[in-house]
Amino acid sequence: MLIGEVARRSGVSARMLRHYDALGLVRPTGRTTSGYREYSDADIERLLHVESLRSLGLSLRDVGRALDEPGFAPAMLVDRLIQDTQERMAADSRLLTRLHQIKATGPGDWSAILGAISLLQAVHSENSAHRQRAALRAGESGLSAEALVDALLAEPDQNVAGALRWALAKRPGGLDRLAVAAADPDPVIRRRAVTALAAIDENSGAASVLEQSLADADPDVRRIAALALGRRGVGAAVAVLIELIAVGDHDVEAAEILARDESDAARIVTLLTDRLGADPDPSVRSRLVQALAEIPGDAASKALTELGTDADETVARTAQAIGSLRAR
């Protein structure tokens, strides 16, 4: 079969077939009496093998090695191709995200597009100072909430993250993306998302996502959500706030938050005393007793009177001292 016919039937251009010949990759085994290249059935089969391997992303050099070297290990090559493909897909995904972010800014001309690109590059800079300056600029620019959320979820520096949360507070939107991130398998991403949700206006619907985070497996996520909801007077946070007191994690802040909720004081006292009675650790019991001191009302006073006879001397004395102060 002559080169023109091979090109027509295989879809490989005559120019590429000549290139394959020059490389020794697919050489026609015959020549016509006029000197034209003539491909045998075996040559055509090799050409099909070459094209099949190229479709996997192999270079021409690797194709030649795969076909001609007896000791060539295809498994290692396939592993490399998988890694290369995954990296290309990740790069394409990042590019697509960046394009959506630019589109979301609503640029009307090339100047606006270039400004958005510059700002997006800055918030992802390797230099934290550059990222922080960009975050502060983003608060007044047209950068979308979604772009800010993406930068925030990837931000390890607390100062930069604070600037990004400030910028996000000035932008409507972003809640859906934060809600998805609050359920991310990575606890670091969940912490960043919940911290951002805690800073969002309480009328935005963030509270429902924060309530779900009260049952998170990560104690930091639970704490961030509980403190935020407690400040908003959400009763669902009470149990987690009491546990924060018990373990000594932001216990003073948690006690102060519980003390503000006078309408639910009786239930809070009951939960505190139940938790206290279930823990033999003196330090835990002392923290819970001190938390009772912050709770207003008769229920807390009665609980302190009863704890004045506690078997643990430190707990009893603390309760007595607090009770006497409350009685004045």
mmCIF file of C-alpha atoms in Angstrom:
data_model
loop_
_atom_site.group_PDB
_atom_site.id
_atom_site.type_symbol
_atom_site.label_atom_id
_atom_site.label_comp_id
_atom_site.label_asym_id
_atom_site.label_seq_id
_atom_site.Cartn_x
_atom_site.Cartn_y
_atom_site.Cartn_z
ATOM 1 C CA MET A 1 0.000 0.000 0.000
ATOM 2 C CA LEU A 2 1.463 3.371 -0.993
ATOM 3 C CA ILE A 3 1.886 6.246 1.432
ATOM 4 C CA GLY A 4 -1.047 8.222 0.069
ATOM 5 C CA GLU A 5 -3.424 5.314 0.512
ATOM 6 C CA VAL A 6 -2.091 4.636 4.028
ATOM 7 C CA ALA A 7 -2.605 8.285 4.938
ATOM 8 C CA ARG A 8 -6.176 8.250 3.595
ATOM 9 C CA ARG A 9 -7.172 5.052 5.374
ATOM 10 C CA SER A 10 -5.382 5.622 8.696
ATOM 11 C CA GLY A 11 -5.990 9.338 9.141
ATOM 12 C CA VAL A 12 -2.246 9.878 9.693
ATOM 13 C CA SER A 13 -0.938 12.553 7.358
ATOM 14 C CA ALA A 14 1.670 11.695 4.741
ATOM 15 C CA ARG A 15 3.963 14.251 6.389
ATOM 16 C CA MET A 16 3.689 12.438 9.740
ATOM 17 C CA LEU A 17 4.247 9.074 8.049
ATOM 18 C CA ARG A 18 7.487 10.429 6.579
ATOM 19 C CA HIS A 19 8.424 11.683 10.050
ATOM 20 C CA TYR A 20 7.772 8.219 11.507
ATOM 21 C CA ASP A 21 9.969 6.766 8.783
ATOM 22 C CA ALA A 22 12.787 9.215 9.512
ATOM 23 C CA LEU A 23 12.658 8.325 13.214
ATOM 24 C CA GLY A 24 12.645 4.617 12.464
ATOM 25 C CA LEU A 25 9.283 4.297 14.215
ATOM 26 C CA VAL A 26 7.271 2.958 11.238
ATOM 27 C CA ARG A 27 9.381 2.190 8.207
ATOM 28 C CA PRO A 28 7.763 0.820 5.051
ATOM 29 C CA THR A 29 9.408 -2.486 4.318
ATOM 30 C CA GLY A 30 9.029 -2.214 0.553
ATOM 31 C CA ARG A 31 9.538 0.087 -2.384
ATOM 32 C CA THR A 32 7.840 0.095 -5.730
ATOM 33 C CA THR A 33 9.873 -0.151 -8.928
ATOM 34 C CA SER A 34 9.558 3.634 -9.099
ATOM 35 C CA GLY A 35 11.047 4.012 -5.599
ATOM 36 C CA TYR A 36 7.849 4.938 -3.735
ATOM 37 C CA ARG A 37 7.339 3.750 -0.141
ATOM 38 C CA GLU A 38 5.183 0.653 0.076
ATOM 39 C CA TYR A 39 3.670 -0.458 3.372
ATOM 40 C CA SER A 40 3.041 -4.120 4.159
ATOM 41 C CA ASP A 41 0.234 -5.412 6.385
ATOM 42 C CA ALA A 42 2.769 -5.711 9.243
ATOM 43 C CA ASP A 43 3.767 -2.069 8.722
ATOM 44 C CA ILE A 44 0.127 -0.983 8.888
ATOM 45 C CA GLU A 45 -0.361 -2.993 12.093
ATOM 46 C CA ARG A 46 2.682 -1.302 13.671
ATOM 47 C CA LEU A 47 1.327 2.086 12.620
ATOM 48 C CA LEU A 48 -1.949 1.296 14.398
ATOM 49 C CA HIS A 49 0.014 0.319 17.512
ATOM 50 C CA VAL A 50 1.917 3.598 17.379
ATOM 51 C CA GLU A 51 -1.279 5.629 17.131
ATOM 52 C CA SER A 52 -2.902 3.670 19.962
ATOM 53 C CA LEU A 53 0.028 4.363 22.276
ATOM 54 C CA ARG A 54 0.160 8.028 21.275
ATOM 55 C CA SER A 55 -3.529 8.337 22.189
ATOM 56 C CA LEU A 56 -2.506 7.553 25.781
ATOM 57 C CA GLY A 57 -0.201 10.571 25.799
ATOM 58 C CA LEU A 58 3.107 8.798 25.175
ATOM 59 C CA SER A 59 5.911 10.669 23.476
ATOM 60 C CA LEU A 60 7.249 9.243 20.215
ATOM 61 C CA ARG A 61 10.399 8.214 22.078
ATOM 62 C CA ASP A 62 8.380 6.241 24.634
ATOM 63 C CA VAL A 63 6.281 4.693 21.866
ATOM 64 C CA GLY A 64 9.460 3.417 20.188
ATOM 65 C CA ARG A 65 10.772 2.024 23.476
ATOM 66 C CA ALA A 66 7.460 0.338 24.247
ATOM 67 C CA LEU A 67 7.403 -1.398 20.865
ATOM 68 C CA ASP A 68 11.085 -2.256 20.474
ATOM 69 C CA GLU A 69 12.713 -2.744 23.896
ATOM 70 C CA PRO A 70 12.063 -6.224 25.331
ATOM 71 C CA GLY A 71 12.763 -5.084 28.905
ATOM 72 C CA PHE A 72 10.501 -2.038 28.744
ATOM 73 C CA ALA A 73 8.208 -1.949 31.839
ATOM 74 C CA PRO A 74 4.757 -0.722 30.816
ATOM 75 C CA ALA A 75 3.427 -0.585 34.389
ATOM 76 C CA MET A 76 5.827 2.206 35.389
ATOM 77 C CA LEU A 77 4.987 4.131 32.253
ATOM 78 C CA VAL A 78 1.257 3.817 32.875
ATOM 79 C CA ASP A 79 1.763 5.048 36.456
ATOM 80 C CA ARG A 80 3.618 8.081 35.123
ATOM 81 C CA LEU A 81 0.906 8.750 32.568
ATOM 82 C CA ILE A 82 -1.742 8.596 35.299
ATOM 83 C CA GLN A 83 0.210 11.093 37.401
ATOM 84 C CA ASP A 84 0.751 13.418 34.435
ATOM 85 C CA THR A 85 -2.926 13.250 33.535
ATOM 86 C CA GLN A 86 -3.994 13.971 37.114
ATOM 87 C CA GLU A 87 -1.683 16.991 37.223
ATOM 88 C CA ARG A 88 -3.084 18.304 33.918
ATOM 89 C CA MET A 89 -6.631 17.803 35.177
ATOM 90 C CA ALA A 90 -5.818 19.655 38.412
ATOM 91 C CA ALA A 91 -4.270 22.494 36.423
ATOM 92 C CA ASP A 92 -7.301 22.637 34.142
ATOM 93 C CA SER A 93 -9.586 22.645 37.172
ATOM 94 C CA ARG A 94 -7.659 25.548 38.695
ATOM 95 C CA LEU A 95 -7.829 27.432 35.426
ATOM 96 C CA LEU A 96 -11.575 26.817 35.133
ATOM 97 C CA THR A 97 -12.106 28.036 38.697
ATOM 98 C CA ARG A 98 -10.068 31.156 37.984
ATOM 99 C CA LEU A 99 -12.079 31.862 34.815
ATOM 100 C CA HIS A 100 -15.358 31.512 36.729
ATOM 101 C CA GLN A 101 -13.991 33.858 39.385
ATOM 102 C CA ILE A 102 -13.061 36.442 36.782
ATOM 103 C CA LYS A 103 -16.483 36.103 35.142
ATOM 104 C CA ALA A 104 -18.185 36.561 38.526
ATOM 105 C CA THR A 105 -16.542 39.971 38.938
ATOM 106 C CA GLY A 106 -18.584 41.141 35.947
ATOM 107 C CA PRO A 107 -15.713 42.850 34.106
ATOM 108 C CA GLY A 108 -16.871 45.184 31.367
ATOM 109 C CA ASP A 109 -13.580 45.764 29.578
ATOM 110 C CA TRP A 110 -10.022 44.472 29.309
ATOM 111 C CA SER A 111 -8.815 46.860 31.980
ATOM 112 C CA ALA A 112 -11.293 45.389 34.486
ATOM 113 C CA ILE A 113 -10.371 41.835 33.469
ATOM 114 C CA LEU A 114 -6.666 42.524 33.928
ATOM 115 C CA GLY A 115 -7.381 44.117 37.317
ATOM 116 C CA ALA A 116 -9.353 41.063 38.430
ATOM 117 C CA ILE A 117 -6.584 38.735 37.251
ATOM 118 C CA SER A 118 -3.971 40.771 39.115
ATOM 119 C CA LEU A 119 -5.988 40.701 42.324
ATOM 120 C CA LEU A 120 -6.653 36.957 42.052
ATOM 121 C CA GLN A 121 -2.952 36.314 41.539
ATOM 122 C CA ALA A 122 -2.141 38.465 44.550
ATOM 123 C CA VAL A 123 -4.499 36.658 46.954
ATOM 124 C CA HIS A 124 -2.766 33.398 45.962
ATOM 125 C CA SER A 125 0.762 34.829 46.166
ATOM 126 C CA GLU A 126 3.457 32.901 48.036
ATOM 127 C CA ASN A 127 4.189 36.073 50.020
ATOM 128 C CA SER A 128 1.825 36.472 52.984
ATOM 129 C CA ALA A 129 2.233 40.264 53.039
ATOM 130 C CA HIS A 130 1.157 40.444 49.391
ATOM 131 C CA ARG A 131 -1.831 38.216 50.157
ATOM 132 C CA GLN A 132 -2.879 40.392 53.068
ATOM 133 C CA ARG A 133 -2.675 43.601 51.034
ATOM 134 C CA ALA A 134 -4.681 41.935 48.278
ATOM 135 C CA ALA A 135 -7.297 40.781 50.782
ATOM 136 C CA LEU A 136 -7.715 44.321 52.084
ATOM 137 C CA ARG A 137 -8.046 45.614 48.510
ATOM 138 C CA ALA A 138 -10.550 42.850 47.755
ATOM 139 C CA GLY A 139 -12.918 44.261 50.354
ATOM 140 C CA GLU A 140 -13.428 47.324 48.179
ATOM 141 C CA SER A 141 -13.030 45.708 44.754
ATOM 142 C CA GLY A 142 -15.357 43.690 42.590
ATOM 143 C CA LEU A 143 -13.812 40.355 43.530
ATOM 144 C CA SER A 144 -16.586 37.802 44.024
ATOM 145 C CA ALA A 145 -17.458 36.166 47.342
ATOM 146 C CA GLU A 146 -16.710 32.761 45.814
ATOM 147 C CA ALA A 147 -13.177 33.850 44.908
ATOM 148 C CA LEU A 148 -12.646 35.155 48.440
ATOM 149 C CA VAL A 149 -13.926 31.891 49.927
ATOM 150 C CA ASP A 150 -11.545 29.859 47.755
ATOM 151 C CA ALA A 151 -8.621 32.012 48.895
ATOM 152 C CA LEU A 152 -9.749 31.816 52.525
ATOM 153 C CA LEU A 153 -10.042 28.035 52.539
ATOM 154 C CA ALA A 154 -6.453 27.775 51.292
ATOM 155 C CA GLU A 155 -5.023 30.429 53.634
ATOM 156 C CA PRO A 156 -2.741 29.196 56.469
ATOM 157 C CA ASP A 157 -1.774 32.645 57.811
ATOM 158 C CA GLN A 158 -4.196 33.858 60.507
ATOM 159 C CA ASN A 159 -3.651 37.543 59.756
ATOM 160 C CA VAL A 160 -4.352 37.074 56.062
ATOM 161 C CA ALA A 161 -7.341 34.864 56.866
ATOM 162 C CA GLY A 162 -8.728 37.629 59.083
ATOM 163 C CA ALA A 163 -8.391 40.141 56.242
ATOM 164 C CA LEU A 164 -10.121 37.741 53.860
ATOM 165 C CA ARG A 165 -12.991 37.224 56.330
ATOM 166 C CA TRP A 166 -13.300 41.012 56.621
ATOM 167 C CA ALA A 167 -13.457 41.274 52.829
ATOM 168 C CA LEU A 168 -15.977 38.433 52.648
ATOM 169 C CA ALA A 169 -18.236 40.179 55.181
ATOM 170 C CA LYS A 170 -18.550 43.038 52.686
ATOM 171 C CA ARG A 171 -19.710 40.710 49.916
ATOM 172 C CA PRO A 172 -23.067 38.993 49.521
ATOM 173 C CA GLY A 173 -22.836 35.319 48.713
ATOM 174 C CA GLY A 174 -20.260 32.662 49.455
ATOM 175 C CA LEU A 175 -22.477 30.875 51.976
ATOM 176 C CA ASP A 176 -23.132 27.857 49.753
ATOM 177 C CA ARG A 177 -19.433 27.316 49.138
ATOM 178 C CA LEU A 178 -18.649 27.679 52.846
ATOM 179 C CA ALA A 179 -21.426 25.217 53.689
ATOM 180 C CA VAL A 180 -19.863 22.629 51.385
ATOM 181 C CA ALA A 181 -16.423 23.287 52.887
ATOM 182 C CA ALA A 182 -17.847 22.865 56.410
ATOM 183 C CA ALA A 183 -18.402 19.197 55.514
ATOM 184 C CA ASP A 184 -15.015 18.698 53.827
ATOM 185 C CA PRO A 185 -13.091 15.534 54.823
ATOM 186 C CA ASP A 186 -10.101 17.697 55.834
ATOM 187 C CA PRO A 187 -10.599 19.109 59.360
ATOM 188 C CA VAL A 188 -8.355 22.088 58.539
ATOM 189 C CA ILE A 189 -10.714 23.117 55.727
ATOM 190 C CA ARG A 190 -13.716 22.617 58.037
ATOM 191 C CA ARG A 191 -12.139 24.851 60.705
ATOM 192 C CA ARG A 192 -11.485 27.617 58.193
ATOM 193 C CA ALA A 193 -15.000 27.361 56.795
ATOM 194 C CA VAL A 194 -16.700 27.374 60.207
ATOM 195 C CA THR A 195 -14.560 30.296 61.386
ATOM 196 C CA ALA A 196 -15.686 32.239 58.324
ATOM 197 C CA LEU A 197 -19.317 31.261 58.903
ATOM 198 C CA ALA A 198 -19.043 32.460 62.495
ATOM 199 C CA ALA A 199 -18.066 35.903 61.222
ATOM 200 C CA ILE A 200 -20.965 36.157 58.771
ATOM 201 C CA ASP A 201 -24.089 38.115 59.667
ATOM 202 C CA GLU A 202 -26.476 35.931 61.647
ATOM 203 C CA ASN A 203 -29.346 36.696 59.272
ATOM 204 C CA SER A 204 -27.501 35.094 56.356
ATOM 205 C CA GLY A 205 -28.470 31.499 57.147
ATOM 206 C CA ALA A 206 -25.018 30.598 58.469
ATOM 207 C CA ALA A 207 -26.506 29.476 61.797
ATOM 208 C CA SER A 208 -28.026 26.330 60.303
ATOM 209 C CA VAL A 209 -24.623 25.257 58.968
ATOM 210 C CA LEU A 210 -22.995 26.067 62.304
ATOM 211 C CA GLU A 211 -25.561 23.942 64.139
ATOM 212 C CA GLN A 212 -24.600 20.956 62.006
ATOM 213 C CA SER A 213 -20.971 21.586 62.961
ATOM 214 C CA LEU A 214 -21.796 21.139 66.659
ATOM 215 C CA ALA A 215 -21.606 17.392 66.045
ATOM 216 C CA ASP A 216 -18.341 17.541 64.081
ATOM 217 C CA ALA A 217 -15.677 14.962 64.896
ATOM 218 C CA ASP A 218 -13.072 17.692 65.299
ATOM 219 C CA PRO A 219 -13.148 19.422 68.730
ATOM 220 C CA ASP A 220 -11.901 22.720 67.281
ATOM 221 C CA VAL A 221 -14.748 22.813 64.773
ATOM 222 C CA ARG A 222 -17.258 22.095 67.549
ATOM 223 C CA ARG A 223 -15.772 24.847 69.726
ATOM 224 C CA ILE A 224 -15.816 27.495 66.983
ATOM 225 C CA ALA A 225 -19.430 26.666 66.109
ATOM 226 C CA ALA A 226 -20.594 26.538 69.739
ATOM 227 C CA LEU A 227 -19.041 29.863 70.723
ATOM 228 C CA ALA A 228 -20.485 31.564 67.640
ATOM 229 C CA LEU A 229 -23.965 30.134 68.183
ATOM 230 C CA GLY A 230 -23.827 30.785 71.922
ATOM 231 C CA ARG A 231 -23.145 34.471 71.296
ATOM 232 C CA ARG A 232 -26.265 34.471 69.130
ATOM 233 C CA GLY A 233 -28.324 32.858 71.870
ATOM 234 C CA VAL A 234 -28.876 29.553 70.059
ATOM 235 C CA GLY A 235 -29.864 26.916 72.641
ATOM 236 C CA ALA A 236 -28.449 24.046 70.596
ATOM 237 C CA ALA A 237 -24.947 25.189 71.550
ATOM 238 C CA VAL A 238 -25.436 24.796 75.320
ATOM 239 C CA ALA A 239 -24.286 21.181 75.610
ATOM 240 C CA VAL A 240 -21.081 21.843 73.667
ATOM 241 C CA LEU A 241 -20.400 25.004 75.697
ATOM 242 C CA ILE A 242 -20.695 23.002 78.911
ATOM 243 C CA GLU A 243 -18.259 20.447 77.528
ATOM 244 C CA LEU A 244 -15.816 23.254 76.720
ATOM 245 C CA ILE A 245 -15.976 24.264 80.371
ATOM 246 C CA ALA A 246 -15.436 20.677 81.493
ATOM 247 C CA VAL A 247 -12.315 20.175 79.370
ATOM 248 C CA GLY A 248 -10.949 23.673 80.022
ATOM 249 C CA ASP A 249 -11.119 24.824 76.388
ATOM 250 C CA HIS A 250 -12.161 28.509 76.310
ATOM 251 C CA ASP A 251 -14.024 27.685 79.528
ATOM 252 C CA VAL A 252 -14.217 31.282 80.800
ATOM 253 C CA GLU A 253 -15.701 32.535 77.532
ATOM 254 C CA ALA A 254 -18.125 29.600 77.406
ATOM 255 C CA ALA A 255 -19.282 30.305 81.001
ATOM 256 C CA GLU A 256 -19.811 33.984 80.227
ATOM 257 C CA ILE A 257 -21.902 33.101 77.183
ATOM 258 C CA LEU A 258 -24.068 30.687 79.191
ATOM 259 C CA ALA A 259 -24.595 33.343 81.858
ATOM 260 C CA ARG A 260 -26.148 35.712 79.323
ATOM 261 C CA ASP A 261 -29.015 33.354 78.548
ATOM 262 C CA GLU A 262 -31.263 34.144 81.508
ATOM 263 C CA SER A 263 -34.359 32.716 79.818
ATOM 264 C CA ASP A 264 -32.788 29.222 79.757
ATOM 265 C CA ALA A 265 -30.953 29.441 83.076
ATOM 266 C CA ALA A 266 -32.770 26.551 84.763
ATOM 267 C CA ARG A 267 -31.964 24.105 81.957
ATOM 268 C CA ILE A 268 -28.358 25.265 81.848
ATOM 269 C CA VAL A 269 -27.999 24.720 85.613
ATOM 270 C CA THR A 270 -29.453 21.218 85.296
ATOM 271 C CA LEU A 271 -27.053 20.337 82.492
ATOM 272 C CA LEU A 272 -24.092 21.763 84.401
ATOM 273 C CA THR A 273 -24.862 19.838 87.587
ATOM 274 C CA ASP A 274 -25.526 16.630 85.646
ATOM 275 C CA ARG A 275 -22.162 16.986 83.911
ATOM 276 C CA LEU A 276 -20.468 17.802 87.223
ATOM 277 C CA GLY A 277 -21.976 14.807 88.979
ATOM 278 C CA ALA A 278 -20.801 12.474 86.221
ATOM 279 C CA ASP A 279 -17.130 13.491 86.418
ATOM 280 C CA PRO A 280 -14.806 12.425 89.250
ATOM 281 C CA ASP A 281 -11.980 14.747 88.135
ATOM 282 C CA PRO A 282 -11.662 17.546 90.756
ATOM 283 C CA SER A 283 -10.377 20.079 88.216
ATOM 284 C CA VAL A 284 -13.347 19.432 85.953
ATOM 285 C CA ARG A 285 -15.779 19.725 88.868
ATOM 286 C CA SER A 286 -14.163 22.974 90.023
ATOM 287 C CA ARG A 287 -14.516 24.556 86.580
ATOM 288 C CA LEU A 288 -18.170 23.551 86.409
ATOM 289 C CA VAL A 289 -18.843 24.963 89.887
ATOM 290 C CA GLN A 290 -17.188 28.238 88.903
ATOM 291 C CA ALA A 291 -19.370 28.319 85.806
ATOM 292 C CA LEU A 292 -22.451 28.023 88.035
ATOM 293 C CA ALA A 293 -21.318 31.207 89.749
ATOM 294 C CA GLU A 294 -21.928 33.094 86.503
ATOM 295 C CA ILE A 295 -25.494 31.837 86.070
ATOM 296 C CA PRO A 296 -28.117 34.197 87.539
ATOM 297 C CA GLY A 297 -31.238 33.051 89.369
ATOM 298 C CA ASP A 298 -32.460 30.775 92.122
ATOM 299 C CA ALA A 299 -31.695 27.526 90.303
ATOM 300 C CA ALA A 300 -27.962 28.241 90.314
ATOM 301 C CA SER A 301 -28.047 29.388 93.951
ATOM 302 C CA LYS A 302 -29.804 26.189 95.001
ATOM 303 C CA ALA A 303 -27.313 24.053 93.083
ATOM 304 C CA LEU A 304 -24.406 25.832 94.769
ATOM 305 C CA THR A 305 -25.963 25.250 98.211
ATOM 306 C CA GLU A 306 -26.209 21.527 97.499
ATOM 307 C CA LEU A 307 -22.631 21.445 96.216
ATOM 308 C CA GLY A 308 -21.496 23.022 99.480
ATOM 309 C CA THR A 309 -21.638 19.513 100.964
ATOM 310 C CA ASP A 310 -19.827 17.847 98.052
ATOM 311 C CA ALA A 311 -17.530 14.949 98.913
ATOM 312 C CA ASP A 312 -14.658 16.764 97.234
ATOM 313 C CA GLU A 313 -13.411 19.359 99.711
ATOM 314 C CA THR A 314 -12.211 21.811 97.043
ATOM 315 C CA VAL A 315 -15.518 21.668 95.215
ATOM 316 C CA ALA A 316 -17.450 22.101 98.475
ATOM 317 C CA ARG A 317 -15.407 25.092 99.614
ATOM 318 C CA THR A 318 -15.621 26.739 96.196
ATOM 319 C CA ALA A 319 -19.396 26.286 96.164
ATOM 320 C CA GLN A 320 -19.720 27.657 99.711
ATOM 321 C CA ALA A 321 -17.595 30.706 98.916
ATOM 322 C CA ILE A 322 -19.536 31.471 95.747
ATOM 323 C CA GLY A 323 -22.846 30.897 97.511
ATOM 324 C CA SER A 324 -21.979 33.321 100.289
ATOM 325 C CA LEU A 325 -20.980 35.990 97.781
ATOM 326 C CA ARG A 326 -24.253 35.541 95.907
ATOM 327 C CA ALA A 327 -26.222 35.869 99.144
ATOM 328 C CA ARG A 328 -24.871 39.337 99.853
#
